[in-house]
Coordinates of C-alpha atoms in Angstrom, one line a residue:
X1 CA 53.9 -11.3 -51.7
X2 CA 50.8 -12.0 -54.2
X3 CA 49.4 -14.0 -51.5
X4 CA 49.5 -11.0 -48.6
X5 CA 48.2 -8.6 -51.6
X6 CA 45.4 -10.6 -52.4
X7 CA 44.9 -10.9 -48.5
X8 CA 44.7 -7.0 -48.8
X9 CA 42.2 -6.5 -51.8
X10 CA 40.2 -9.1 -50.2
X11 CA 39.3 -7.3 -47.0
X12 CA 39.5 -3.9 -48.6
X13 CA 36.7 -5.2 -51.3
X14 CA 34.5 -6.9 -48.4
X15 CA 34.8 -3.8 -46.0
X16 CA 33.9 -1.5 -49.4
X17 CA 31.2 -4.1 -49.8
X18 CA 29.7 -4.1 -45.9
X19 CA 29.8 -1.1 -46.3
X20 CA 27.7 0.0 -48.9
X21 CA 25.4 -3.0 -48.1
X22 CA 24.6 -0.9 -45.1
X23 CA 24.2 2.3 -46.9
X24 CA 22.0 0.9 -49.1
X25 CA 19.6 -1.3 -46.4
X26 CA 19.7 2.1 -44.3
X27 CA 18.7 4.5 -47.4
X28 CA 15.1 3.1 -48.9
X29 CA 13.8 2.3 -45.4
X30 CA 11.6 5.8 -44.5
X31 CA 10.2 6.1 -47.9
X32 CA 9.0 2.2 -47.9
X33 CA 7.1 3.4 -44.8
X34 CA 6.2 6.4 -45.7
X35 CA 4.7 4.5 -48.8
X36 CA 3.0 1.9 -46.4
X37 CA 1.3 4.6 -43.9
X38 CA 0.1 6.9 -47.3
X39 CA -1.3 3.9 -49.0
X40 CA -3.5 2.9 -45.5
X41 CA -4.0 6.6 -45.1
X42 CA -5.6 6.9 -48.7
X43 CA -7.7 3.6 -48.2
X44 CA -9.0 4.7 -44.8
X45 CA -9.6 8.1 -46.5
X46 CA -11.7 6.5 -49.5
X47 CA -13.6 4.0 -47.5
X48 CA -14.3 6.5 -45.0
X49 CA -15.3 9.2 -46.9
X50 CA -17.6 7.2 -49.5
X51 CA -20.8 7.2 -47.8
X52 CA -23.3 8.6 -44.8
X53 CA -22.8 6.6 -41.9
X54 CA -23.8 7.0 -38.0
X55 CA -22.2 5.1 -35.1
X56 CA -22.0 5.4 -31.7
X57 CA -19.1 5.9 -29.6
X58 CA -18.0 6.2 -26.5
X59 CA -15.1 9.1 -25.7
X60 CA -12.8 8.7 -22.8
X61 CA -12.8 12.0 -21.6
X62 CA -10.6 11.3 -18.1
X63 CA -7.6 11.1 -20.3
X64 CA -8.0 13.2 -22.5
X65 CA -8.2 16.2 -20.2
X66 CA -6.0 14.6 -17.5
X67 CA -3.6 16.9 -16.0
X68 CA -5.5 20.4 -17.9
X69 CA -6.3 23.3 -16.2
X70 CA -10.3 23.6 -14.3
X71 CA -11.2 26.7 -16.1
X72 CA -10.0 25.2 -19.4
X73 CA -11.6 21.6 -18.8
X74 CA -15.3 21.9 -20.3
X75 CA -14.0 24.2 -23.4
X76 CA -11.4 21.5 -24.3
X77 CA -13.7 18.5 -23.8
X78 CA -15.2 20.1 -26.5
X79 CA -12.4 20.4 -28.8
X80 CA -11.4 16.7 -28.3
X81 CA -14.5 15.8 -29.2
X82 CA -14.4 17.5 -32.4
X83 CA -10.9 16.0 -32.5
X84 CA -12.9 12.4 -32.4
X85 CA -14.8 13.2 -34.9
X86 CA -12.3 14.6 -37.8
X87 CA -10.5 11.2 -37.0
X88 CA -13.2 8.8 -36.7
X89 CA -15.4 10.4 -39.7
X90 CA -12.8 12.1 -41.6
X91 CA -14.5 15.2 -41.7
X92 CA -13.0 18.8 -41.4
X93 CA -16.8 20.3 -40.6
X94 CA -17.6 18.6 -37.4
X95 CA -21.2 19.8 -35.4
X96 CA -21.7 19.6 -31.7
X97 CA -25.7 19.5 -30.9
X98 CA -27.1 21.5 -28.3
X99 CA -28.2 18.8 -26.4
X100 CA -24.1 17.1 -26.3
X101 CA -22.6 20.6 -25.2
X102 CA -25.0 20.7 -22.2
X103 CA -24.6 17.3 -21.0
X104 CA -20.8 18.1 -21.2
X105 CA -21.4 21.3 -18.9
X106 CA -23.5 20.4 -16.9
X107 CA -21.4 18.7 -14.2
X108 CA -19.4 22.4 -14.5
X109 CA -16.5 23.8 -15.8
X110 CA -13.9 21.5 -14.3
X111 CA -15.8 18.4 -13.3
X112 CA -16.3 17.4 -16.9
X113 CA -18.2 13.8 -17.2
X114 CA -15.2 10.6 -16.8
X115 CA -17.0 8.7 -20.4
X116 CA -19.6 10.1 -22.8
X117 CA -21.3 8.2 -25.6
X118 CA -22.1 9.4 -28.4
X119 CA -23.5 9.4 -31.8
X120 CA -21.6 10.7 -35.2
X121 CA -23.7 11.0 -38.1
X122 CA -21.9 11.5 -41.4
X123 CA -24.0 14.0 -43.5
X124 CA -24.7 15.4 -47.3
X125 CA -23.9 19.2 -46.7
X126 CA -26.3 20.7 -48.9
X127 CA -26.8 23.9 -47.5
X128 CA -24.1 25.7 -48.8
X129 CA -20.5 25.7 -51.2
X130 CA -18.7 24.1 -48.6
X131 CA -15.6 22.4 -50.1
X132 CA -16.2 19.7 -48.3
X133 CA -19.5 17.5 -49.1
X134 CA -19.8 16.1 -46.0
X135 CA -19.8 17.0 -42.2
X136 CA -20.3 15.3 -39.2
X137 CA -22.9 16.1 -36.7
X138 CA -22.0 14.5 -32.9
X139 CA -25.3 13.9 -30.7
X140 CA -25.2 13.0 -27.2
X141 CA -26.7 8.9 -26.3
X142 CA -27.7 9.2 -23.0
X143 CA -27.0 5.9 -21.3
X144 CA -26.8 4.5 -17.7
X145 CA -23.6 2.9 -17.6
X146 CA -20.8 2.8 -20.1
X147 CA -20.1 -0.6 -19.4
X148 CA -19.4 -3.6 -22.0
X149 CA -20.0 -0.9 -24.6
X150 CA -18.8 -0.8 -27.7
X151 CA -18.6 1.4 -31.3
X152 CA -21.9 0.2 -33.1
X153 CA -23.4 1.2 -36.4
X154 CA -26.8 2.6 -36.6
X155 CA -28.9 1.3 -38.9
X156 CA -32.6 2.9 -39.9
X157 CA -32.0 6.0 -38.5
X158 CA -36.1 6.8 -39.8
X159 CA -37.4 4.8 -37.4
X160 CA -34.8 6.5 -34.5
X161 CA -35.3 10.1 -35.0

């Protein structure tokens, strides 16, 4: 009978044990990741925000607007490339020149350009309090063909403007 007890406290102790070995690998996963993403988040952030920078892009904007509205097309192509901006320059104040909002209307409401490249510039914002010290000002880059294209830095801007 001690035998079929033992038997019993056995399993009973191992199921207890399975048990809360699962409870326990399910519990700290999320917050281990959620560490993970903050921490990348934070570096991007710092590195991102430290300095004035300018590169070129070029936005996708087929897919971006697949499947929207006509009227609505050229208005939004806007607002997803603002959308490009805050992500690629970490900027909350993000400037659309002149020139970049005419080349994306000029094809018309609907038929807005397939690609467009273009230029962020990270900037001092001097002008006023703004709570943030930077913003981002997006200039159109003309260009032929977007092919074999890729994000590039600008250097010497002096010379270029």
């Amino acid at each position: 009978t001690s035998k079929v007890g033992d038997g019993r406290t056995g399993t009973t102790a191992r199921t207890a044990s399975v048990a809360h070995q699962h409870h326990h690998h399910h519990k700290p996963c999320p917050p281990d990741y959620q560490t993970h993403v903050v921490k990348m988040g934070k570096g991007d952030k710092k590195r991102g925000q430290s300095d004035l920078v300018t590169r070129e892009y070029t936005i996708h904007l087929h897919k971006l607007l697949h499947g929207q509205t006509f009227k609505k097309r050229a208005p939004r192509a806007i607002r997803e490339v603002k959308k490009f901006a805050t992500k690629a320059m970490f900027t909350k104040d993000v400037r659309v020149d002149t020139k970049l909002n005419k080349a994306l209307w000029a094809t018309g409401v609907r038929n807005v350009p397939k690609r467009i490249r273009v230029r962020l510039s990270r900037k001092r914002n001097d002008d006023e309090e703004a709570e943030e010290k930077l913003y981002t000002l997006v200039e159109h880059v003309p260009v032929a063909s977007f092919k074999e294209l890729e994000t590039k830095v600008v250097e010497d801007m002096g010379d270029d403007e």
